[in-house]
Amino acid sequence: MAGSAFVFDVLHDALGRQPSPPREVVIATAVAALLAVLIRPLWKVMRNFITIAHEGGHALAAVLSGRRLSGIRLHSDTSGLTLSRGRPNGPGMVITGLAGYITPSLLGLAAAAILGAGRITILLWLLLVLLVAMLIMIRNFYGVLSVVVAGAIIFAVSWFADAAIQGAFAYAFAWFMLAGGVRAVFELQQSRFRRQAPNSDADQIARLTRVPAIVYVGFFVLVVLGCLAFGVRLMLGPVESLVG
């Protein structure tokens, strides 16, 4: 009976609505996330979490488009590689290629929507489920380490932290994904401009479709900026409320 009561209490806390942090905390988490994206030494570390989302997006798109996922590798230089089997061209390859750079921002937007519904604990648990699913397909030690560390942080916050810490962490996560997704896309184009990334996602898709790579970079920019704009509205409300 005691065990059943414990499980019931845990599920009740997780499935129930949690109050959003005060506006000041939400803004503070936005500032902290922005600093993590703009300060280069911090970004070099934190970009690993963007890479996890990026490669996870490739993997999910590959599976949904009918390709067979072979494995995922994450590297210490924050690069990554997702391998899948199937036709070497066609819609499946294009969809898989398009998914990577937009996934962090889409994840951030989804997190913002879930937070707007007051489901902070559910968000943390969903992130854990996604990381566990990704861990199964990781094929190198650094990748395993990265995903396990990310999962351990989220688990510790969701299980041991109080509601205030959980809320602040969840908002910081959403802000970081939204802002980090923007920086990753602009870094992509910067590398392409310097001719340092001839095999970038945009260039690979361009070779498959015979459409200039800059068109796909533009698509990435539109998606990540759109997600950022909607995410700001979801987490801070209309602009009028900020000055009224």
Short mmCIF file of C-alpha atoms in Angstrom, two decimals:
data_model
loop_
_atom_site.label_atom_id
_atom_site.label_comp_id
_atom_site.label_asym_id
_atom_site.label_seq_id
_atom_site.Cartn_x
_atom_site.Cartn_y
_atom_site.Cartn_z
CA MET A 1 0.00 0.00 0.00
CA ALA A 2 2.80 2.39 0.88
CA GLY A 3 4.45 1.76 -2.48
CA SER A 4 1.21 2.41 -4.35
CA ALA A 5 0.67 5.63 -2.42
CA PHE A 6 4.20 6.75 -3.28
CA VAL A 7 3.68 6.09 -6.99
CA PHE A 8 0.35 7.90 -6.87
CA ASP A 9 1.91 10.92 -5.20
CA VAL A 10 4.73 11.05 -7.76
CA LEU A 11 2.32 10.83 -10.70
CA HIS A 12 0.00 13.39 -9.12
CA ASP A 13 2.87 15.85 -8.74
CA ALA A 14 4.12 15.20 -12.26
CA LEU A 15 0.78 15.35 -14.06
CA GLY A 16 -0.55 18.31 -12.13
CA ARG A 17 -0.01 21.94 -13.05
CA GLN A 18 2.89 23.74 -11.45
CA PRO A 19 2.89 27.51 -10.98
CA SER A 20 5.11 29.45 -13.34
CA PRO A 21 8.09 31.22 -11.79
CA PRO A 22 7.77 34.96 -11.16
CA ARG A 23 8.34 37.20 -14.19
CA GLU A 24 11.67 38.30 -12.72
CA VAL A 25 12.89 34.69 -12.61
CA VAL A 26 11.78 34.04 -16.19
CA ILE A 27 13.67 37.12 -17.38
CA ALA A 28 16.72 36.15 -15.31
CA THR A 29 16.77 32.68 -16.92
CA ALA A 30 16.55 34.33 -20.34
CA VAL A 31 19.56 36.51 -19.54
CA ALA A 32 21.51 33.51 -18.21
CA ALA A 33 20.74 31.50 -21.36
CA LEU A 34 21.74 34.42 -23.58
CA LEU A 35 25.06 34.77 -21.76
CA ALA A 36 25.68 31.03 -22.20
CA VAL A 37 25.19 31.50 -25.94
CA LEU A 38 27.14 34.75 -26.36
CA ILE A 39 30.17 34.15 -24.09
CA ARG A 40 32.50 32.00 -26.16
CA PRO A 41 34.03 29.80 -23.39
CA LEU A 42 30.56 29.02 -22.04
CA TRP A 43 29.20 28.39 -25.53
CA LYS A 44 31.99 25.91 -26.32
CA VAL A 45 30.76 23.77 -23.43
CA MET A 46 27.04 24.37 -23.67
CA ARG A 47 26.97 23.80 -27.42
CA ASN A 48 27.17 20.07 -26.66
CA PHE A 49 23.50 20.23 -25.66
CA ILE A 50 22.61 21.85 -28.97
CA THR A 51 24.50 19.06 -30.75
CA ILE A 52 22.53 16.42 -28.84
CA ALA A 53 19.28 18.02 -30.03
CA HIS A 54 20.65 18.49 -33.56
CA GLU A 55 21.65 14.85 -33.99
CA GLY A 56 18.48 13.70 -32.27
CA GLY A 57 16.53 15.65 -34.88
CA HIS A 58 18.39 13.92 -37.70
CA ALA A 59 17.73 10.55 -36.08
CA LEU A 60 14.01 11.14 -35.55
CA ALA A 61 13.57 12.48 -39.08
CA ALA A 62 15.39 9.46 -40.51
CA VAL A 63 13.09 7.06 -38.70
CA LEU A 64 9.91 8.97 -39.56
CA SER A 65 10.89 9.17 -43.24
CA GLY A 66 11.36 5.41 -43.46
CA ARG A 67 15.12 5.16 -43.19
CA ARG A 68 16.88 2.70 -40.87
CA LEU A 69 18.87 4.39 -38.16
CA SER A 70 22.38 2.92 -37.80
CA GLY A 71 23.82 5.05 -35.00
CA ILE A 72 24.71 8.46 -33.63
CA ARG A 73 28.14 9.81 -32.73
CA LEU A 74 28.83 12.94 -30.68
CA HIS A 75 32.32 14.44 -30.65
CA SER A 76 34.21 16.58 -28.15
CA ASP A 77 34.49 19.44 -30.67
CA THR A 78 30.64 19.66 -30.50
CA SER A 79 30.24 18.14 -33.96
CA GLY A 80 28.16 15.04 -34.50
CA LEU A 81 27.19 12.41 -37.04
CA THR A 82 23.97 10.48 -37.56
CA LEU A 83 24.11 7.45 -39.84
CA SER A 84 21.06 5.89 -41.47
CA ARG A 85 20.48 3.35 -44.20
CA GLY A 86 18.19 3.65 -47.17
CA ARG A 87 18.11 5.32 -50.57
CA PRO A 88 21.11 7.64 -51.03
CA ASN A 89 18.78 10.30 -52.39
CA GLY A 90 15.11 11.15 -52.39
CA PRO A 91 12.72 12.78 -49.87
CA GLY A 92 13.94 10.71 -46.91
CA MET A 93 17.48 12.01 -47.21
CA VAL A 94 16.30 15.59 -47.70
CA ILE A 95 13.98 15.50 -44.69
CA THR A 96 16.71 13.95 -42.56
CA GLY A 97 19.18 16.62 -43.63
CA LEU A 98 16.77 19.48 -43.01
CA ALA A 99 15.88 18.38 -39.49
CA GLY A 100 19.19 18.92 -37.69
CA TYR A 101 19.58 22.69 -37.50
CA ILE A 102 15.92 23.40 -36.79
CA THR A 103 15.43 20.80 -34.05
CA PRO A 104 16.99 22.74 -31.11
CA SER A 105 14.72 25.70 -31.83
CA LEU A 106 11.66 23.51 -32.35
CA LEU A 107 12.46 21.75 -29.08
CA GLY A 108 12.79 25.11 -27.36
CA LEU A 109 9.44 26.22 -28.77
CA ALA A 110 7.76 22.98 -27.69
CA ALA A 111 9.25 23.43 -24.22
CA ALA A 112 7.91 27.00 -24.10
CA ALA A 113 4.42 25.74 -25.01
CA ILE A 114 4.52 23.04 -22.33
CA LEU A 115 5.75 25.55 -19.76
CA GLY A 116 2.95 27.89 -20.78
CA ALA A 117 0.52 25.12 -19.87
CA GLY A 118 2.13 24.83 -16.43
CA ARG A 119 3.52 21.32 -17.01
CA ILE A 120 7.06 21.83 -15.77
CA THR A 121 7.64 18.32 -14.40
CA ILE A 122 6.15 16.69 -17.48
CA LEU A 123 8.60 18.65 -19.62
CA LEU A 124 11.56 17.37 -17.59
CA TRP A 125 10.31 13.79 -17.79
CA LEU A 126 9.75 14.02 -21.54
CA LEU A 127 13.31 15.23 -21.97
CA LEU A 128 14.54 12.23 -20.00
CA VAL A 129 12.55 9.85 -22.21
CA LEU A 130 14.03 11.43 -25.34
CA LEU A 131 17.57 11.16 -23.96
CA VAL A 132 17.10 7.49 -23.04
CA ALA A 133 15.78 6.74 -26.53
CA MET A 134 18.78 8.54 -28.04
CA LEU A 135 21.26 6.80 -25.73
CA ILE A 136 20.32 3.44 -27.25
CA MET A 137 21.66 4.60 -30.62
CA ILE A 138 24.87 6.30 -29.45
CA ARG A 139 27.94 4.58 -30.86
CA ASN A 140 30.93 6.27 -29.18
CA PHE A 141 32.13 6.88 -25.64
CA TYR A 142 31.99 10.67 -25.71
CA GLY A 143 28.45 10.51 -27.03
CA VAL A 144 27.39 8.17 -24.23
CA LEU A 145 29.07 10.42 -21.68
CA SER A 146 27.37 13.54 -23.05
CA VAL A 147 23.89 12.04 -23.05
CA VAL A 148 24.32 10.44 -19.61
CA VAL A 149 25.53 13.71 -18.10
CA ALA A 150 22.61 15.61 -19.65
CA GLY A 151 20.19 12.97 -18.40
CA ALA A 152 21.71 12.96 -14.92
CA ILE A 153 21.32 16.73 -14.63
CA ILE A 154 17.69 16.64 -15.72
CA PHE A 155 16.90 13.67 -13.47
CA ALA A 156 18.50 15.33 -10.45
CA VAL A 157 16.50 18.50 -11.01
CA SER A 158 13.20 16.67 -11.63
CA TRP A 159 13.59 14.31 -8.66
CA PHE A 160 15.41 16.23 -5.95
CA ALA A 161 14.87 19.94 -6.61
CA ASP A 162 11.91 21.90 -5.32
CA ALA A 163 9.31 23.48 -7.60
CA ALA A 164 11.11 26.83 -7.78
CA ILE A 165 14.38 25.27 -8.97
CA GLN A 166 12.56 23.02 -11.43
CA GLY A 167 10.75 25.99 -12.91
CA ALA A 168 13.89 28.09 -13.27
CA PHE A 169 15.79 25.17 -14.83
CA ALA A 170 12.99 24.38 -17.29
CA TYR A 171 12.73 27.99 -18.44
CA ALA A 172 16.52 28.27 -18.75
CA PHE A 173 16.47 25.13 -20.91
CA ALA A 174 13.79 26.52 -23.22
CA TRP A 175 15.57 29.87 -23.57
CA PHE A 176 18.91 28.19 -24.26
CA MET A 177 17.50 25.96 -26.99
CA LEU A 178 15.84 28.91 -28.68
CA ALA A 179 18.89 31.18 -28.52
CA GLY A 180 21.42 28.40 -29.14
CA GLY A 181 19.53 27.25 -32.21
CA VAL A 182 19.90 30.74 -33.69
CA ARG A 183 23.64 30.93 -33.02
CA ALA A 184 24.23 27.45 -34.48
CA VAL A 185 22.62 28.45 -37.78
CA PHE A 186 24.60 31.67 -38.04
CA GLU A 187 27.78 29.73 -37.26
CA LEU A 188 26.87 27.39 -40.11
CA GLN A 189 26.72 30.22 -42.60
CA GLN A 190 29.89 31.77 -41.20
CA SER A 191 31.73 28.48 -41.74
CA ARG A 192 30.31 28.20 -45.24
CA PHE A 193 31.36 31.76 -46.05
CA ARG A 194 34.91 30.91 -44.98
CA ARG A 195 34.71 27.67 -47.02
CA GLN A 196 35.29 25.63 -43.87
CA ALA A 197 32.16 23.46 -44.18
CA PRO A 198 31.87 22.08 -47.73
CA ASN A 199 29.87 19.10 -46.44
CA SER A 200 27.47 20.97 -44.18
CA ASP A 201 23.86 19.85 -43.98
CA ALA A 202 22.82 22.69 -46.32
CA ASP A 203 25.45 21.75 -48.90
CA GLN A 204 24.58 18.06 -48.79
CA ILE A 205 20.91 18.84 -49.35
CA ALA A 206 21.85 21.22 -52.15
CA ARG A 207 23.70 18.44 -53.95
CA LEU A 208 20.67 16.17 -53.58
CA THR A 209 18.12 18.71 -54.82
CA ARG A 210 20.20 20.97 -57.09
CA VAL A 211 18.90 23.97 -55.16
CA PRO A 212 21.55 26.42 -53.88
CA ALA A 213 22.64 25.74 -50.32
CA ILE A 214 21.98 29.34 -49.31
CA VAL A 215 18.27 28.67 -49.85
CA TYR A 216 18.36 26.02 -47.16
CA VAL A 217 20.39 28.24 -44.86
CA GLY A 218 17.67 30.84 -45.35
CA PHE A 219 15.06 28.23 -44.43
CA PHE A 220 16.98 27.43 -41.25
CA VAL A 221 17.17 31.14 -40.38
CA LEU A 222 13.44 31.64 -40.88
CA VAL A 223 12.57 28.65 -38.70
CA VAL A 224 14.92 29.44 -35.82
CA LEU A 225 14.00 33.14 -35.72
CA GLY A 226 10.31 32.27 -35.95
CA CYS A 227 10.65 29.82 -33.07
CA LEU A 228 12.49 32.46 -31.04
CA ALA A 229 9.77 35.04 -31.66
CA PHE A 230 6.95 32.67 -30.72
CA GLY A 231 8.92 31.35 -27.76
CA VAL A 232 9.39 34.86 -26.40
CA ARG A 233 5.66 35.49 -26.72
CA LEU A 234 4.80 32.22 -24.97
CA MET A 235 7.17 32.76 -22.05
CA LEU A 236 6.94 36.52 -21.62
CA GLY A 237 3.59 37.35 -23.14
CA PRO A 238 2.73 40.07 -25.64
CA VAL A 239 5.09 43.01 -25.87
CA GLU A 240 2.38 45.33 -24.52
CA SER A 241 2.37 43.50 -21.18
CA LEU A 242 6.08 44.12 -20.77
CA VAL A 243 5.72 47.88 -20.88
CA GLY A 244 2.27 48.31 -19.42
#
